[in-house]
XYZ file of C-alpha atoms in Angstrom:
605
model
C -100.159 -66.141 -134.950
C -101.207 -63.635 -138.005
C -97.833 -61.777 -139.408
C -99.519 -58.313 -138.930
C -99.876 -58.846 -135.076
C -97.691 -55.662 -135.113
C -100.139 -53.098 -137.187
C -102.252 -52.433 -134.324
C -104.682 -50.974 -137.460
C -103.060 -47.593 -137.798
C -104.025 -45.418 -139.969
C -101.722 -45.968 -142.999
C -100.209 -43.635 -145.704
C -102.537 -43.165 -149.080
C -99.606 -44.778 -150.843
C -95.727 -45.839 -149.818
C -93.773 -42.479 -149.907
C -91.930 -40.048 -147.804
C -89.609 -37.346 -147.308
C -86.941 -36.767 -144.879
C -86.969 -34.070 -142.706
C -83.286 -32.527 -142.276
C -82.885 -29.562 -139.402
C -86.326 -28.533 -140.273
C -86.757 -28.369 -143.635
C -87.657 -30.981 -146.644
C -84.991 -33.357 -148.439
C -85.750 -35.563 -151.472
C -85.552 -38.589 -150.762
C -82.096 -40.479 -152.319
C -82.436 -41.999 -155.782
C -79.480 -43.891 -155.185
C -80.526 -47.772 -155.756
C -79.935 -49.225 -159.160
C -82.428 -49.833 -161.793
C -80.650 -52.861 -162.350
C -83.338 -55.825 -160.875
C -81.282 -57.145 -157.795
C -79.621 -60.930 -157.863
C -81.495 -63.762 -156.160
C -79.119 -64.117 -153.598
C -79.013 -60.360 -152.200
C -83.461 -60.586 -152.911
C -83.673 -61.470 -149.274
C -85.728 -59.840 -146.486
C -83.123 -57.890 -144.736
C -81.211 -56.950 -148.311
C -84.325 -55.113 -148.915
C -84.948 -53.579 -145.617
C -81.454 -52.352 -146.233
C -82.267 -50.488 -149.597
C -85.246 -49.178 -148.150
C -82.986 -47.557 -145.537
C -80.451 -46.153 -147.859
C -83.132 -44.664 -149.898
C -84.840 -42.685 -147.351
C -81.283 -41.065 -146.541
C -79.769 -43.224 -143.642
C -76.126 -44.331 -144.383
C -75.380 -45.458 -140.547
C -77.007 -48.108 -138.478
C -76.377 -48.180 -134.783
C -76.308 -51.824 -133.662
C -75.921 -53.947 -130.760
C -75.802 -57.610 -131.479
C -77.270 -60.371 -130.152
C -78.498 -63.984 -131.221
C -81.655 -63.350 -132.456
C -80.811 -60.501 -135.015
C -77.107 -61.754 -136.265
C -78.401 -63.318 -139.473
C -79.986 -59.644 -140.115
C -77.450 -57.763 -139.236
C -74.999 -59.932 -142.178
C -77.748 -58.760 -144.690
C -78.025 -55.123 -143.352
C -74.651 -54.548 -143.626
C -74.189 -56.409 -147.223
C -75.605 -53.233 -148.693
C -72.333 -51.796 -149.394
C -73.749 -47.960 -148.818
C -74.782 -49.109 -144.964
C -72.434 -48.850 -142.682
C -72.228 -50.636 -138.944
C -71.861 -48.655 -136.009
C -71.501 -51.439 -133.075
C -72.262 -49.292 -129.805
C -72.061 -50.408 -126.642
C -75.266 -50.904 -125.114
C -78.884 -50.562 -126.611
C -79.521 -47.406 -124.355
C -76.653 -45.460 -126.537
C -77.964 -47.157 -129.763
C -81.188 -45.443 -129.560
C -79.740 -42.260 -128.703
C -77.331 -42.627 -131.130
C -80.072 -43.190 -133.570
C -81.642 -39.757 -131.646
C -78.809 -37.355 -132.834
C -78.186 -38.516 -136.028
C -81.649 -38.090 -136.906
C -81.660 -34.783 -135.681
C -78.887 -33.843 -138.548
C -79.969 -36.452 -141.019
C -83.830 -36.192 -140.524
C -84.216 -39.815 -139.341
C -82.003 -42.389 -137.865
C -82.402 -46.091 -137.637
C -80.666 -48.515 -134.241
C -80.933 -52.399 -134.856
C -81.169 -54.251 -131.096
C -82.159 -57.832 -130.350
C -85.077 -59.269 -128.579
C -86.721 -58.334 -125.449
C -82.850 -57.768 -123.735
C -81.761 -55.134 -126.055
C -85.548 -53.946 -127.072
C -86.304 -53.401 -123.710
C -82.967 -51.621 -122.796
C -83.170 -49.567 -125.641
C -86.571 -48.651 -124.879
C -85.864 -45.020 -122.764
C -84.065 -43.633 -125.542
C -87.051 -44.812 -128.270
C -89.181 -42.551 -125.592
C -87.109 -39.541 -125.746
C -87.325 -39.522 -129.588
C -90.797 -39.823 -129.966
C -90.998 -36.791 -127.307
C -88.578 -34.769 -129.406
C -90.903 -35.770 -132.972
C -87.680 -37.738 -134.313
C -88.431 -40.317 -136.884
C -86.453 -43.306 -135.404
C -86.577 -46.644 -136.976
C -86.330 -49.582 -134.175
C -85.743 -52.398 -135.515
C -85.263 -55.685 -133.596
C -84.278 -59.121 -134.525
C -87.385 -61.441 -132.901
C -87.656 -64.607 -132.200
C -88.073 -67.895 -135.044
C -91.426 -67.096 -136.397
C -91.897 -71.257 -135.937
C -91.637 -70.250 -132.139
C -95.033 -67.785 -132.341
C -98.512 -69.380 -131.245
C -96.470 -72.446 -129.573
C -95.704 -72.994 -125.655
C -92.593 -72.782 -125.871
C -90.553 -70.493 -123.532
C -87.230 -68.741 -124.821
C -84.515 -67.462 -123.673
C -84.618 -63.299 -123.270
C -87.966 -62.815 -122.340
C -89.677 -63.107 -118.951
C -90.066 -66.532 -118.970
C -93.765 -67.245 -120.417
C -94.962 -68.099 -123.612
C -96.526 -65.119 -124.471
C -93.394 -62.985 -126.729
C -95.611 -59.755 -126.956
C -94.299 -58.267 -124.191
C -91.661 -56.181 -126.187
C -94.128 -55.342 -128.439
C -96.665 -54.028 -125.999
C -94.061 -51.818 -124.515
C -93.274 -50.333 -127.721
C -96.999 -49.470 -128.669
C -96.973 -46.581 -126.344
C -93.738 -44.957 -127.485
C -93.708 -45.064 -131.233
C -96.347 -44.366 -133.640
C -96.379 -48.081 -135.885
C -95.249 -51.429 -134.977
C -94.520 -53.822 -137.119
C -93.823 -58.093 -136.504
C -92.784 -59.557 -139.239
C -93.047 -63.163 -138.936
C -94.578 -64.332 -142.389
C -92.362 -63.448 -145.786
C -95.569 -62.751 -147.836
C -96.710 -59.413 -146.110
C -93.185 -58.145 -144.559
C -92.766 -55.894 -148.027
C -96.189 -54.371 -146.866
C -95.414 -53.820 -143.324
C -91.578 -52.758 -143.483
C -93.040 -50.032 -145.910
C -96.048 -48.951 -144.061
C -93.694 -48.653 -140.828
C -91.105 -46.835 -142.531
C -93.493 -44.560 -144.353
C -95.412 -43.843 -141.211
C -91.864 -42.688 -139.246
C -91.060 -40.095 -142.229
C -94.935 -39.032 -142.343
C -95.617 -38.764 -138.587
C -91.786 -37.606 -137.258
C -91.920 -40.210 -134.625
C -90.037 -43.642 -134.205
C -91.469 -46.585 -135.570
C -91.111 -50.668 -134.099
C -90.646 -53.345 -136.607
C -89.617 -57.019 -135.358
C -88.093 -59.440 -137.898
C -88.201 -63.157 -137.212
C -84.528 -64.396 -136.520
C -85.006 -67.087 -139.611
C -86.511 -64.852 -142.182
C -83.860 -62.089 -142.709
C -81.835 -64.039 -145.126
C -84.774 -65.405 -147.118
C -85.673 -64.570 -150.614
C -89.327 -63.520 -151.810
C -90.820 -62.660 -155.042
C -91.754 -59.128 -153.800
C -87.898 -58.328 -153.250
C -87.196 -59.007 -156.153
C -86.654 -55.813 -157.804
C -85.611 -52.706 -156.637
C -87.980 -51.224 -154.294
C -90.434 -48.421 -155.680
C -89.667 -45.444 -154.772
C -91.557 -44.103 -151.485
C -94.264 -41.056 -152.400
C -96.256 -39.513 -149.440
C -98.654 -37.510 -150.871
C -97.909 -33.528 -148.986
C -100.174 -32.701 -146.055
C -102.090 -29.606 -147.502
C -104.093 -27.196 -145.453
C -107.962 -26.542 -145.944
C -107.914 -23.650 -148.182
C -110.810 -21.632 -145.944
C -109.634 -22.927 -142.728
C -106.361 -21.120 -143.683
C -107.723 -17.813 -145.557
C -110.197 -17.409 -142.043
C -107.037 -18.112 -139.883
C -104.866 -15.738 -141.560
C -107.175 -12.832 -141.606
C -108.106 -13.219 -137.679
C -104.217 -13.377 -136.957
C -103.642 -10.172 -139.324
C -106.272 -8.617 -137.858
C -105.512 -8.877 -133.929
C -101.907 -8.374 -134.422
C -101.901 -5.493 -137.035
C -104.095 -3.743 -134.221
C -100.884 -4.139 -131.222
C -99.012 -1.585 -130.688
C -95.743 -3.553 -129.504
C -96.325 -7.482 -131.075
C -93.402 -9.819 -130.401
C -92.739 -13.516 -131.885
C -91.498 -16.367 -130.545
C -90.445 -19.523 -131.885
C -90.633 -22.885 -130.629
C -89.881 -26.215 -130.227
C -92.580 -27.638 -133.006
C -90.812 -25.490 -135.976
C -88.741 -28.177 -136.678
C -91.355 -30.915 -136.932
C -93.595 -28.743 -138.861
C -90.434 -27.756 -141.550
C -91.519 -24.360 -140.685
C -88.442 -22.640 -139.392
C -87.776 -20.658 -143.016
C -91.506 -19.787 -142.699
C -91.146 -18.414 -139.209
C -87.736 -16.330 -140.359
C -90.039 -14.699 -143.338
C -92.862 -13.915 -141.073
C -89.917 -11.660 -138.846
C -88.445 -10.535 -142.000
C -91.940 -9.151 -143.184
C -93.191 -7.846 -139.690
C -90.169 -6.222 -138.200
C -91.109 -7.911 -134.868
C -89.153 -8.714 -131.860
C -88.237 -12.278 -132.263
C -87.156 -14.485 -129.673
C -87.275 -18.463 -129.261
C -88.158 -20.837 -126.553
C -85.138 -23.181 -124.970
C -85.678 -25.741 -126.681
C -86.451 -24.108 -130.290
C -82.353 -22.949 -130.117
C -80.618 -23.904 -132.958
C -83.845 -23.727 -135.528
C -83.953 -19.796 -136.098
C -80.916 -17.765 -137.034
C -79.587 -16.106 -133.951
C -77.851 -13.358 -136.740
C -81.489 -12.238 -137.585
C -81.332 -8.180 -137.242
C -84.104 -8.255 -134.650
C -82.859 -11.785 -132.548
C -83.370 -10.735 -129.272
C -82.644 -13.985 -127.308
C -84.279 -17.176 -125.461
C -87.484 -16.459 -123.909
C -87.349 -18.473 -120.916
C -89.421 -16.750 -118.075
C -87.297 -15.381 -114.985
C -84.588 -17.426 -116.453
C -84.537 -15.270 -120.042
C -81.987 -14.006 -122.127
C -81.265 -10.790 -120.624
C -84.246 -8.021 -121.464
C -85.826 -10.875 -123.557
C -88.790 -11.563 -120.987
C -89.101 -7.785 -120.470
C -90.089 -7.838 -123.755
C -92.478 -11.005 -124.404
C -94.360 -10.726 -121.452
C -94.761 -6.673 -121.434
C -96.074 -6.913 -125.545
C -99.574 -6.453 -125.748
C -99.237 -9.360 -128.641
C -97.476 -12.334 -129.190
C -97.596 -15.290 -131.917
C -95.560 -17.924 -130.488
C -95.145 -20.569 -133.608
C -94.649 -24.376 -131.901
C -94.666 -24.050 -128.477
C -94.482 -26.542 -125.600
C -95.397 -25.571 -122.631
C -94.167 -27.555 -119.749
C -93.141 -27.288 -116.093
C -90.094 -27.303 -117.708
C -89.815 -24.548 -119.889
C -92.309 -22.735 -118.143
C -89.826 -22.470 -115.086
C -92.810 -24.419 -113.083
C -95.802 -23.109 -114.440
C -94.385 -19.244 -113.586
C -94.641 -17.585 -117.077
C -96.311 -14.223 -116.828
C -98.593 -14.643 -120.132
C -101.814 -14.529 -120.737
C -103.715 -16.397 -123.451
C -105.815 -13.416 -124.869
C -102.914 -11.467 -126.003
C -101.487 -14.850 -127.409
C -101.592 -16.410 -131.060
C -100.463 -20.049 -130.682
C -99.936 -21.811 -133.698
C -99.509 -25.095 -133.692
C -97.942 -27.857 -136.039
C -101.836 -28.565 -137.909
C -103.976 -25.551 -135.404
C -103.991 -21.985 -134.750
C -105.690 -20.164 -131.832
C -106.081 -16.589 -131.493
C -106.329 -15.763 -127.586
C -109.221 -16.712 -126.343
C -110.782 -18.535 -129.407
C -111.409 -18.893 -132.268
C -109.991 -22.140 -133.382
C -108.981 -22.877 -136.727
C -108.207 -26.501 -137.334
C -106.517 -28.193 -140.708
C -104.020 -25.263 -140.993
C -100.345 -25.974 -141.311
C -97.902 -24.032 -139.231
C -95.657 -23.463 -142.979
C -98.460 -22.613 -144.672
C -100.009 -20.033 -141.773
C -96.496 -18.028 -141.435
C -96.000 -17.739 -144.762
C -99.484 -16.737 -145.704
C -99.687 -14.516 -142.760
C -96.108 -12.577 -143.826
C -98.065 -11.441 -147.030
C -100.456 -9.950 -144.668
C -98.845 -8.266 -141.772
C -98.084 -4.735 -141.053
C -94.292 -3.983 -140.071
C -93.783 -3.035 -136.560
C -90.572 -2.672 -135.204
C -91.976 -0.620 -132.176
C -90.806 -3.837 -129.745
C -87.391 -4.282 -130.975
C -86.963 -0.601 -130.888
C -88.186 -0.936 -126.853
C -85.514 -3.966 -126.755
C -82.835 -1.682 -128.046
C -83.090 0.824 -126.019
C -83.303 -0.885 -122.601
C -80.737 -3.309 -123.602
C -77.390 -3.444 -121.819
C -74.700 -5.590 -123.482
C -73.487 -8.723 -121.205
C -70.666 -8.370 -118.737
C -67.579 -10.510 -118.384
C -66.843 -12.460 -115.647
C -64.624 -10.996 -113.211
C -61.172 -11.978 -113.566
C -58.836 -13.366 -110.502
C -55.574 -14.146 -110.130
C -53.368 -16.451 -112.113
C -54.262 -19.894 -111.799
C -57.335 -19.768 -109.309
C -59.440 -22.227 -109.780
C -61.560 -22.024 -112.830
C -65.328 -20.996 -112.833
C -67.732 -22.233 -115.275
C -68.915 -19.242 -116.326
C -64.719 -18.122 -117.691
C -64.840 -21.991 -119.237
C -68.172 -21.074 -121.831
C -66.929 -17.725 -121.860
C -63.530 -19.523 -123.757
C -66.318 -22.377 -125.280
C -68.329 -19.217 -127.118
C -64.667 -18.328 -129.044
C -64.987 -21.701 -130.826
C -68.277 -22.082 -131.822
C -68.616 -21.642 -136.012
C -70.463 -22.265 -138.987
C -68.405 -25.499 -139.006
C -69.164 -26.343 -135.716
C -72.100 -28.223 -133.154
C -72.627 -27.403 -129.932
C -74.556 -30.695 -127.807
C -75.715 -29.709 -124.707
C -75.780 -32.564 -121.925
C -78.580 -32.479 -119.796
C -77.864 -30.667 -116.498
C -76.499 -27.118 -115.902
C -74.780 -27.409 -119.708
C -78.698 -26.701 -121.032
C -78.637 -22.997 -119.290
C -74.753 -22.339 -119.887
C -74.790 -23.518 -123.766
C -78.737 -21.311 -124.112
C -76.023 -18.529 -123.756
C -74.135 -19.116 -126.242
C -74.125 -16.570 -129.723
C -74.601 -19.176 -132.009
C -73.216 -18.235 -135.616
C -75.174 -19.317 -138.651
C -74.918 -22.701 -139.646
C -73.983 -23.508 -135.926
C -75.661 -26.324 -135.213
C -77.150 -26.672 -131.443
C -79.086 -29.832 -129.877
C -80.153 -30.830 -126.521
C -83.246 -32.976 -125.418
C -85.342 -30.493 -123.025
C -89.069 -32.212 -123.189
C -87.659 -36.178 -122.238
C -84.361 -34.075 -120.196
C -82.930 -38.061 -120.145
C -79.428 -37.467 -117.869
C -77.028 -39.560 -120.099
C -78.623 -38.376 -123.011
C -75.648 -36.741 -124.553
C -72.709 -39.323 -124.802
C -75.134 -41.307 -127.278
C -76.465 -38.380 -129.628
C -73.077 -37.082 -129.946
C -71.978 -40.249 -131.555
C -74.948 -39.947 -133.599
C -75.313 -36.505 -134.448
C -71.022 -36.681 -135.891
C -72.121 -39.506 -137.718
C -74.310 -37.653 -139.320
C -72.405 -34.527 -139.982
C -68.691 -35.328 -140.458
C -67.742 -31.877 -142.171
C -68.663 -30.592 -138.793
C -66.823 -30.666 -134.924
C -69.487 -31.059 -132.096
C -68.082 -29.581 -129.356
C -70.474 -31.813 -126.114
C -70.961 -30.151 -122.814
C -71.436 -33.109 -120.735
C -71.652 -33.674 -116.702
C -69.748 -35.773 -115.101
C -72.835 -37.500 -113.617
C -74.064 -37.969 -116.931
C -71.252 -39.061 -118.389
C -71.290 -42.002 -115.820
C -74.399 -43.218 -117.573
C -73.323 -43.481 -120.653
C -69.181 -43.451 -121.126
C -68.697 -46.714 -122.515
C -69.626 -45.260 -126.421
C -66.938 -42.788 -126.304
C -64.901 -46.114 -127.331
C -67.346 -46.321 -130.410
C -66.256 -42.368 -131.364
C -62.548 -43.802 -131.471
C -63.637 -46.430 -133.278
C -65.383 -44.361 -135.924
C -62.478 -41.313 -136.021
C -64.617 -38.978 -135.092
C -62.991 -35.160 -134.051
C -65.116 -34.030 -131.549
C -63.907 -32.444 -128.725
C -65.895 -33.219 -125.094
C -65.699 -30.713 -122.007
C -66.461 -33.177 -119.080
C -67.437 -31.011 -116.276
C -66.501 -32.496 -113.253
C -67.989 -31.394 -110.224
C -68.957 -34.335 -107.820
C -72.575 -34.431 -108.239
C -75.766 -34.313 -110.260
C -75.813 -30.353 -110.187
C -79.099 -29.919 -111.983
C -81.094 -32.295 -109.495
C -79.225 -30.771 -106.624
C -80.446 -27.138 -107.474
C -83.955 -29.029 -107.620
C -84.077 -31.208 -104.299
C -80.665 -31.890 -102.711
C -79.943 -34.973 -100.771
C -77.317 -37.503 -100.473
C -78.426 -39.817 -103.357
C -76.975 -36.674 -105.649
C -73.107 -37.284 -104.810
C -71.402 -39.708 -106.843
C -68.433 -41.517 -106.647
C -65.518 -39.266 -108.435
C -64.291 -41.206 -111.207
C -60.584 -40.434 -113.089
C -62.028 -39.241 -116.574
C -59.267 -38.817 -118.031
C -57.377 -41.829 -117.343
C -60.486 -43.926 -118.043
C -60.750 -42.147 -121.728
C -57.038 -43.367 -122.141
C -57.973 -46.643 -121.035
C -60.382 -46.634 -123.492
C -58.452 -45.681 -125.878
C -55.781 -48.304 -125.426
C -53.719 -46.735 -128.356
C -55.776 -47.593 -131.202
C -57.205 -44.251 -132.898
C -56.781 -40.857 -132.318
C -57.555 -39.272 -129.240
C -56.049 -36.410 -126.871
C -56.826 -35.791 -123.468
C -56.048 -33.785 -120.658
C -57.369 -31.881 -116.988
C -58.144 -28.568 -116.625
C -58.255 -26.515 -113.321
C -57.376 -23.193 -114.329
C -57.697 -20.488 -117.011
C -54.091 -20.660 -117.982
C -54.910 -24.276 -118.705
C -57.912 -24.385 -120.665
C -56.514 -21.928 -122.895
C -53.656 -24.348 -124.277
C -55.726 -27.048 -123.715
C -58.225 -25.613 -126.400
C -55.375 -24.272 -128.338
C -53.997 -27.900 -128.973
C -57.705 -29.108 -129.692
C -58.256 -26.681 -132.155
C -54.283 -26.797 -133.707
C -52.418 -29.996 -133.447
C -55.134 -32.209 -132.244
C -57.587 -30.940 -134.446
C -58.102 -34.680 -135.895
C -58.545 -35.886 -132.575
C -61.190 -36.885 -130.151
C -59.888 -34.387 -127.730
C -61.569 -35.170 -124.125
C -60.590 -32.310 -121.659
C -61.532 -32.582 -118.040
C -62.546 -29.639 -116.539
C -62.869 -29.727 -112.919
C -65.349 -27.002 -111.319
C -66.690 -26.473 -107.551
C -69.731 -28.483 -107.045
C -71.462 -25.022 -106.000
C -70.286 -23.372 -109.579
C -73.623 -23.052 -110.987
C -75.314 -20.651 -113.268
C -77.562 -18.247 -111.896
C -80.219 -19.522 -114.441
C -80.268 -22.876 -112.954
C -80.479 -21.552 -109.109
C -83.586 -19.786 -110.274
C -84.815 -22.530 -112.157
C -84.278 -25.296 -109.374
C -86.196 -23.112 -106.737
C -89.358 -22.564 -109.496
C -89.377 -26.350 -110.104
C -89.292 -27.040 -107.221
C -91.796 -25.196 -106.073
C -93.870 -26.843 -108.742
C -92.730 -30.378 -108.119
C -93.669 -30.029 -104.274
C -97.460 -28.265 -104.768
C -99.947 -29.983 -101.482
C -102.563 -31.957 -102.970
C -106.005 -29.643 -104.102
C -108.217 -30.673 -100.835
C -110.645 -32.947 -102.322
């Protein structure tokens, strides 16, 4: 069968060259490989697939192993700047691979055929949701083995092996099977250069018996990736800017709103000097936390519907303007479809498009370019922040009992909000953590991640291995369910393993709380586990790591005063056990409007 089987005739890059996006803005990419021409015996397939990694910025490789991608694993991790992350399953690999490209600006997992492809699959999905540039890369089977009748081991049991491959062309945005030496320089390059250009995971497959041979074109050291900028159509931007200048400059109470999009379109410095320059109101959507300083002067909250920061949708949805940069607009973060908007007060501008209410249309813009263009051209207006101030009513504190009664979750992120810093990460698990952590006052340089679009329960045990990887002058502190955790617990082993510090509030509460609020039934109970003794087990002495239960105020307090003191080169794991009722009054709101939406009679035909 023809080596390129995997191109699929994408559209490829005018020439072999990329940047990395890092939290939303642009990185050079590393000049860190030797001029020196490299030895014949490290000129193999997978030595240079390894420099090609370290010089787009990845230093960590999240691997599971299995027969068919051993030899290419021994070459991968050669390269002495790699370094081998062995998770537990696929499924935490890729979402591994998730969080660590959300701090590094891409992230690479290496599985094996068709058993760990297909497993690691899901999380593959969720990053090409979230516009992370992933590299999957999978060790296939003996390129002697493609075009025969043969059937092999992991697959489904015929001779047809493009199964894996077929799965994979719906969830990334280039696939690549490399079973011929003379074109795998071409194709590792075009897939690589096509994850950085589009911000979406890639799929390359490397024959099992080519990884550790030599070629002429790996030779040398590789060339250094270029991907010529995307630039906007001069007049397409000019027209786009003036119409945008024009409606807003004529509103007498314009708002902004960031979203979700800012970070793929490196636009989030943009969107900050378009609020500097217009005085606006600015607010973001749920899943756009984390990408615009929450210390601006006029950061007024999340904009999330009936579900909002307090006086925040007051605000948005009473302006008689609003430019919201990156949106996605979901059942999701729509609170089922219930946001009181309407699209001819609206600018939406989009990563590459920008449409002013009703139309026009202006395509061939980018969002960077727009913002910053438009902040040259707006008129200051601080008339909706002013209305903000002067409505708003500073947040209460929860009522306080008596000593030791049980502890509520709304006193445990009360205490969580006193540790958050600049030097810290907050990971939000999928569940009721998403509306208690959109709370939280993040400081700058705070970083803040959770998956809202994909919402994949099980989601956070994986990307906060990756996303400490990543960032080890940082703590992530991971809000994570207990029902989630039960997904994915087995890599908290791999966090030991790699001394990582982060400290993990597992919220135990009997249940999956956020599908509860949504449809309740039986199949939402789970069976209680002991957390805290299965952490120890885990732990089995070897590495740091501190944990404890929680079931009071008095408790949590020490308990996060030895995280943060003696154990603060730990993996500190503190059990916190809440009612399975103890919700947040965002997610009872939310459940019901979902719900709503998720139970809507058919139209009649």
């Amino acid at each position: 069968m023809d080596t390129k089987i995997g191109s699929l005739d994408v559209s490829k890059p005018a020439n072999d060259v990329v940047c990395c996006p890092s939290n939303g803005s642009v990185s050079a990419i590393q000049d860190s490989v030797p001029t020196a021409a490299v030895t014949s015996w490290d000129a193999t397939l997978g030595g240079h697939l390894a420099r090609r990694l370290v010089q787009i910025g990845i230093t960590d490789l999240f691997t599971v192993p299995g027969d068919f991608n051993l030899t290419l694993l021994d070459h991968l991790i050669d390269e002495p700047r790699l370094t081998n992350v062995g998770c537990c399953n696929e499924l935490n690999a890729g979402y591994a691979a998730d969080g660590y490209a959300r701090a590094r600006g891409v992230g690479a997992c290496v599985v094996t055929f068709s058993v760990g492809g297909l497993s690691v699959l899901n999380a593959i999905a969720g990053a090409y949701s979230e516009n992370l540039p992933v590299i999957c890369i999978v060790g296939g089977p003996n390129s002697n083995d493609y075009g025969t009748n043969r059937i092999l081991h992991h697959t489904i049991g015929l001779p047809d092996f493009s199964q894996e491959l077929r799965c994979f062309q719906t969830v990334t945005c280039y696939q690549a099977v490399v079973n011929h030496l003379e074109d795998a320089h071409e194709l590792i390059d075009t897939a690589i250069s096509t994850a950085l250009k589009e911000s979406k995971p890639v799929y390359i497959s490397i024959s099992c018996n080519l990884a550790g041979l030599p070629h002429p074109t790996f030779s040398r050291d590789p060339v250094p990736f270029y991907i010529p900028p995307k630039m906007s159509n001069p007049n397409g931007l000019e027209a786009a800017v003036e119409a945008a200048a024009q409606f807003l400059n004529k509103a007498v109470k314009p708002v902004l709103v960031g979203g979700p999009k800012l970070r793929v379109s490196k636009a989030c410095d943009a969107f900050v000097e378009l609020a500097d320059a217009s005085s606006y109101a600015m607010a973001v959507m749920p899943s756009a936390k984390g990408l615009v300083p929450e210390d601006h002067p006029h950061f007024i909250g999340t904009y999330w519907g009936a579900i909002s920061t307090a006086f925040c949708a007051e605000i948005v949805e009473s302006a008689d303007a609003y430019l919201f940069a990156g949106p996605i607009f979901n059942d999701y973060s729509s609170v089922g479809y219930s946001l009181l908007l309407k699209r001819e007060k609206a600018v939406i501008v989009a990563p590459e498009r920008v449409t002013i209410g009703n139309g026009p249309t202006f395509g061939c813009v980018l969002m960077k370019d727009f913002l910053r263009a438009l902040a040259k051209r707006i008129k200051s207006n601080i008339s909706s922040y002013e209305n903000y101030h002067r409505i708003f009513v500073p947040d209460g504190v929860p009522v306080r009992f008596g000593p030791r009664e049980a502890l509520r979750v709304n006193v445990l992120f009360q205490h969580i909000q006193k540790m958050v810093s600049s030097q810290s990460a907050v990971i939000a698990d999928t569940g009721d953590s998403w509306f208690n952590c959109q709370k939280l006052k993040l400081p700058k340089g705070c970083g803040y991640e959770f998956q809202m679009q994909y919402g994949s329960i099980g989601w956070s045990v994986g990307a906060t291995l990756g996303y400490a990887q990543s960032v080890p002058e940082k703590r992530v502190i991971s809000c994570i369910g207990d029902g989630s955790f039960q997904v994915t617990a087995p890599d908290i082993s791999t966090m030991m393993r790699q001394g990582h510090n982060t400290i993990i509030f597992l919220i135990n509460n009997g249940g999956y709380t956020i599908e509860v609020e949504i449809h309740d039934g039986p199949y939402n109970v789970i069976k209680n586990w002991d957390y805290k003794a299965l952490v120890d087990a885990i732990h089995n002495g070897e590495g740091k790591c501190w944990t404890t239960k929680v079931r009071c105020e008095e408790e949590l307090v020490e308990a996060i005063e030895i995280a943060t003191g003696d154990k603060k080169d730990c993996l500190c794991f503190i059990e916190v056990f809440a009612h399975k009722d103890d919700t947040s009054k965002e997610l009872l709101e939310w459940g019901s409007r979902v719900s709503a939406a998720n139970s809507r009679p058919p139209n009649p035909q």
